[in-house]
Amino acid sequence: CLALFAERLQDIPKQNITIVATATLRLATNADEFKVKAEQILAHKINVISGELEARTIYKGVAHTSSCSGRQLVIDIGGASTEVVIG
């Protein structure tokens, strides 16, 4: 699966790519081992971000693509965490 992503990244300039990991890698007991192998396959660094940054980033994405005005409640139910943001 990661090899397929690596192929798709080849045509994108490296400076335009940011790879982040969220709760699954924050919680995994073998996170460091996985990161090393994944970074080798992807040829990019993986940044494990905090839950707060994860929530803020999700909120920004929703707010940017939503036609709603005013305050919004955004709930992201993920595989290993749930973020709730009111902005």
CSV table of N, CA and C in Angstrom, one decimal:
chain,number,residue,atom,x,y,z
A,1,CYS,N,0.8,-1.2,0.0
A,1,CYS,CA,0.0,0.0,0.0
A,1,CYS,C,0.9,1.3,0.0
A,2,LEU,N,1.9,1.3,0.9
A,2,LEU,CA,2.8,2.5,0.9
A,2,LEU,C,3.6,2.6,-0.4
A,3,ALA,N,3.9,1.5,-1.0
A,3,ALA,CA,4.7,1.6,-2.2
A,3,ALA,C,3.8,2.2,-3.3
A,4,LEU,N,2.5,2.0,-3.3
A,4,LEU,CA,1.6,2.6,-4.3
A,4,LEU,C,1.5,4.1,-4.0
A,5,PHE,N,1.5,4.5,-2.8
A,5,PHE,CA,1.5,5.9,-2.5
A,5,PHE,C,2.8,6.6,-2.9
A,6,ALA,N,3.9,5.9,-2.7
A,6,ALA,CA,5.2,6.4,-3.1
A,6,ALA,C,5.3,6.6,-4.6
A,7,GLU,N,4.7,5.7,-5.4
A,7,GLU,CA,4.6,5.9,-6.8
A,7,GLU,C,3.8,7.2,-7.2
A,8,ARG,N,2.7,7.4,-6.5
A,8,ARG,CA,1.9,8.5,-6.8
A,8,ARG,C,2.5,9.8,-6.4
A,9,LEU,N,3.4,9.8,-5.4
A,9,LEU,CA,4.1,11.0,-5.0
A,9,LEU,C,5.3,11.4,-5.9
A,10,GLN,N,5.7,10.5,-6.7
A,10,GLN,CA,6.9,10.8,-7.6
A,10,GLN,C,6.8,12.0,-8.4
A,11,ASP,N,5.7,12.3,-8.9
A,11,ASP,CA,5.5,13.5,-9.8
A,11,ASP,C,5.2,14.8,-9.1
A,12,ILE,N,5.2,14.7,-7.8
A,12,ILE,CA,4.9,16.0,-7.0
A,12,ILE,C,6.2,16.5,-6.5
A,13,PRO,N,6.5,17.8,-6.6
A,13,PRO,CA,7.8,18.3,-6.0
A,13,PRO,C,7.8,18.0,-4.5
A,14,LYS,N,9.0,17.6,-4.1
A,14,LYS,CA,9.2,17.2,-2.6
A,14,LYS,C,8.7,18.4,-1.7
A,15,GLN,N,9.0,19.6,-2.1
A,15,GLN,CA,8.7,20.7,-1.2
A,15,GLN,C,7.1,20.9,-1.1
A,16,ASN,N,6.4,20.3,-1.9
A,16,ASN,CA,4.9,20.4,-1.9
A,16,ASN,C,4.3,19.2,-1.1
A,17,ILE,N,5.1,18.4,-0.5
A,17,ILE,CA,4.6,17.2,0.2
A,17,ILE,C,4.9,17.3,1.7
A,18,THR,N,3.8,17.1,2.5
A,18,THR,CA,4.0,16.9,3.9
A,18,THR,C,3.2,15.6,4.3
A,19,ILE,N,3.9,14.8,5.0
A,19,ILE,CA,3.2,13.5,5.4
A,19,ILE,C,3.1,13.6,6.9
A,20,VAL,N,1.9,13.4,7.4
A,20,VAL,CA,1.7,13.4,8.9
A,20,VAL,C,1.1,12.1,9.3
A,21,ALA,N,1.3,11.8,10.6
A,21,ALA,CA,0.7,10.6,11.2
A,21,ALA,C,-0.1,11.1,12.4
A,22,THR,N,-1.2,10.5,12.7
A,22,THR,CA,-2.0,10.9,13.8
A,22,THR,C,-2.1,9.9,15.0
A,23,ALA,N,-3.2,9.7,15.5
A,23,ALA,CA,-3.4,8.9,16.8
A,23,ALA,C,-2.8,7.5,16.7
A,24,THR,N,-3.0,6.9,15.6
A,24,THR,CA,-2.5,5.5,15.5
A,24,THR,C,-1.0,5.4,15.8
A,25,LEU,N,-0.2,6.3,15.2
A,25,LEU,CA,1.2,6.3,15.5
A,25,LEU,C,1.6,6.9,16.8
A,26,ARG,N,0.7,7.8,17.3
A,26,ARG,CA,1.0,8.3,18.7
A,26,ARG,C,0.8,7.2,19.7
A,27,LEU,N,-0.1,6.2,19.4
A,27,LEU,CA,-0.4,5.2,20.4
A,27,LEU,C,0.3,3.8,20.1
A,28,ALA,N,0.8,3.6,18.9
A,28,ALA,CA,1.4,2.3,18.6
A,28,ALA,C,2.7,2.0,19.4
A,29,THR,N,2.8,0.8,19.8
A,29,THR,CA,4.0,0.4,20.6
A,29,THR,C,5.2,0.3,19.6
A,30,ASN,N,5.0,0.1,18.4
A,30,ASN,CA,6.0,-0.1,17.4
A,30,ASN,C,6.1,1.1,16.4
A,31,ALA,N,5.7,2.3,16.9
A,31,ALA,CA,5.6,3.5,16.1
A,31,ALA,C,7.0,3.8,15.4
A,32,ASP,N,8.0,3.8,16.2
A,32,ASP,CA,9.4,4.1,15.7
A,32,ASP,C,9.8,3.2,14.6
A,33,GLU,N,9.6,1.9,14.8
A,33,GLU,CA,9.9,0.9,13.8
A,33,GLU,C,9.1,1.1,12.5
A,34,PHE,N,7.8,1.3,12.7
A,34,PHE,CA,7.0,1.6,11.5
A,34,PHE,C,7.4,2.8,10.8
A,35,LYS,N,7.7,3.9,11.5
A,35,LYS,CA,8.1,5.2,10.9
A,35,LYS,C,9.4,5.0,10.0
A,36,VAL,N,10.4,4.3,10.6
A,36,VAL,CA,11.6,4.1,9.8
A,36,VAL,C,11.3,3.4,8.5
A,37,LYS,N,10.6,2.3,8.6
A,37,LYS,CA,10.3,1.5,7.3
A,37,LYS,C,9.4,2.3,6.4
A,38,ALA,N,8.4,3.0,6.9
A,38,ALA,CA,7.5,3.8,6.0
A,38,ALA,C,8.3,5.0,5.4
A,39,GLU,N,9.2,5.6,6.1
A,39,GLU,CA,10.0,6.7,5.5
A,39,GLU,C,10.9,6.2,4.4
A,40,GLN,N,11.4,5.0,4.6
A,40,GLN,CA,12.2,4.4,3.5
A,40,GLN,C,11.4,4.2,2.3
A,41,ILE,N,10.2,3.6,2.4
A,41,ILE,CA,9.4,3.3,1.3
A,41,ILE,C,8.9,4.6,0.6
A,42,LEU,N,8.5,5.6,1.4
A,42,LEU,CA,7.9,6.8,0.8
A,42,LEU,C,9.0,7.8,0.4
A,43,ALA,N,10.2,7.7,0.9
A,43,ALA,CA,11.3,8.6,0.6
A,43,ALA,C,10.9,10.0,1.1
A,44,HIS,N,10.2,10.1,2.2
A,44,HIS,CA,9.8,11.4,2.8
A,44,HIS,C,9.7,11.2,4.3
A,45,LYS,N,10.0,12.2,5.1
A,45,LYS,CA,9.9,12.2,6.5
A,45,LYS,C,8.4,12.1,6.9
A,46,ILE,N,8.1,11.4,8.0
A,46,ILE,CA,6.7,11.4,8.5
A,46,ILE,C,6.7,12.1,9.9
A,47,ASN,N,5.9,13.1,10.0
A,47,ASN,CA,5.7,13.9,11.2
A,47,ASN,C,4.5,13.4,12.0
A,48,VAL,N,4.8,12.9,13.2
A,48,VAL,CA,3.7,12.5,14.1
A,48,VAL,C,3.2,13.8,14.8
A,49,ILE,N,2.0,14.2,14.5
A,49,ILE,CA,1.4,15.4,15.1
A,49,ILE,C,0.6,15.2,16.3
A,50,SER,N,0.5,16.2,17.1
A,50,SER,CA,-0.3,16.1,18.4
A,50,SER,C,-1.8,16.0,18.0
A,51,GLY,N,-2.6,15.6,19.0
A,51,GLY,CA,-4.0,15.6,18.8
A,51,GLY,C,-4.6,17.0,18.6
A,52,GLU,N,-4.0,18.0,19.3
A,52,GLU,CA,-4.4,19.4,19.1
A,52,GLU,C,-4.2,19.9,17.7
A,53,LEU,N,-3.0,19.6,17.2
A,53,LEU,CA,-2.7,20.0,15.8
A,53,LEU,C,-3.6,19.2,14.8
A,54,GLU,N,-3.8,18.0,15.1
A,54,GLU,CA,-4.7,17.2,14.2
A,54,GLU,C,-6.1,17.8,14.1
A,55,ALA,N,-6.6,18.2,15.3
A,55,ALA,CA,-8.0,18.8,15.3
A,55,ALA,C,-8.0,20.1,14.6
A,56,ARG,N,-6.9,20.9,14.8
A,56,ARG,CA,-6.9,22.3,14.2
A,56,ARG,C,-6.8,22.1,12.7
A,57,THR,N,-6.0,21.2,12.2
A,57,THR,CA,-5.8,21.0,10.8
A,57,THR,C,-7.1,20.5,10.1
A,58,ILE,N,-7.8,19.6,10.8
A,58,ILE,CA,-9.1,19.1,10.3
A,58,ILE,C,-10.1,20.2,10.2
A,59,TYR,N,-10.1,21.0,11.3
A,59,TYR,CA,-11.1,22.1,11.3
A,59,TYR,C,-10.8,23.1,10.1
A,60,LYS,N,-9.5,23.4,9.9
A,60,LYS,CA,-9.2,24.3,8.8
A,60,LYS,C,-9.6,23.8,7.5
A,61,GLY,N,-9.4,22.5,7.3
A,61,GLY,CA,-9.8,21.8,6.0
A,61,GLY,C,-11.3,21.9,5.8
A,62,VAL,N,-12.1,21.6,6.9
A,62,VAL,CA,-13.6,21.7,6.8
A,62,VAL,C,-14.0,23.1,6.5
A,63,ALA,N,-13.5,24.1,7.3
A,63,ALA,CA,-13.9,25.5,7.2
A,63,ALA,C,-13.5,26.0,5.8
A,64,HIS,N,-12.4,25.6,5.2
A,64,HIS,CA,-12.0,26.1,3.9
A,64,HIS,C,-12.9,25.5,2.8
A,65,THR,N,-13.4,24.3,3.0
A,65,THR,CA,-14.2,23.7,1.9
A,65,THR,C,-15.7,23.8,2.2
A,66,SER,N,-16.1,24.4,3.2
A,66,SER,CA,-17.5,24.5,3.6
A,66,SER,C,-18.1,25.9,3.2
A,67,SER,N,-19.4,25.9,2.8
A,67,SER,CA,-20.0,27.2,2.4
A,67,SER,C,-20.7,27.8,3.6
A,68,CYS,N,-20.6,27.2,4.8
A,68,CYS,CA,-21.2,27.7,6.0
A,68,CYS,C,-20.5,29.0,6.5
A,69,SER,N,-21.2,29.9,7.0
A,69,SER,CA,-20.6,31.1,7.6
A,69,SER,C,-20.9,31.0,9.1
A,70,GLY,N,-20.1,31.8,9.9
A,70,GLY,CA,-20.2,31.8,11.3
A,70,GLY,C,-19.5,30.6,11.9
A,71,ARG,N,-19.8,30.4,13.2
A,71,ARG,CA,-19.2,29.3,13.9
A,71,ARG,C,-19.6,27.9,13.5
A,72,GLN,N,-18.7,27.0,13.5
A,72,GLN,CA,-19.0,25.6,13.1
A,72,GLN,C,-18.5,24.6,14.1
A,73,LEU,N,-19.3,23.5,14.3
A,73,LEU,CA,-18.8,22.4,15.1
A,73,LEU,C,-18.3,21.3,14.1
A,74,VAL,N,-17.1,20.9,14.3
A,74,VAL,CA,-16.5,19.9,13.4
A,74,VAL,C,-16.1,18.7,14.3
A,75,ILE,N,-16.6,17.5,14.0
A,75,ILE,CA,-16.3,16.3,14.7
A,75,ILE,C,-15.7,15.3,13.7
A,76,ASP,N,-14.5,14.9,14.1
A,76,ASP,CA,-13.7,13.9,13.2
A,76,ASP,C,-13.6,12.6,14.0
A,77,ILE,N,-14.3,11.6,13.6
A,77,ILE,CA,-14.2,10.3,14.2
A,77,ILE,C,-13.2,9.5,13.4
A,78,GLY,N,-12.1,9.3,14.0
A,78,GLY,CA,-11.0,8.5,13.3
A,78,GLY,C,-10.9,7.1,13.8
A,79,GLY,N,-9.9,6.5,13.4
A,79,GLY,CA,-9.6,5.1,13.7
A,79,GLY,C,-9.2,4.9,15.2
A,80,ALA,N,-8.4,5.9,15.7
A,80,ALA,CA,-7.9,5.8,17.0
A,80,ALA,C,-8.2,7.0,17.9
A,81,SER,N,-8.8,8.0,17.4
A,81,SER,CA,-9.2,9.2,18.2
A,81,SER,C,-10.4,9.9,17.6
A,82,THR,N,-10.9,10.7,18.4
A,82,THR,CA,-12.0,11.6,17.9
A,82,THR,C,-11.7,13.0,18.3
A,83,GLU,N,-11.8,13.9,17.4
A,83,GLU,CA,-11.5,15.4,17.6
A,83,GLU,C,-12.8,16.1,17.5
A,84,VAL,N,-13.0,17.1,18.4
A,84,VAL,CA,-14.2,17.9,18.4
A,84,VAL,C,-13.7,19.4,18.5
A,85,VAL,N,-14.1,20.2,17.5
A,85,VAL,CA,-13.6,21.6,17.4
A,85,VAL,C,-14.8,22.5,17.2
A,86,ILE,N,-14.9,23.5,17.9
A,86,ILE,CA,-15.8,24.6,17.7
A,86,ILE,C,-15.0,25.8,17.3
A,87,GLY,N,-15.3,26.4,16.1
A,87,GLY,CA,-14.6,27.5,15.7
A,87,GLY,C,-15.4,28.6,15.0
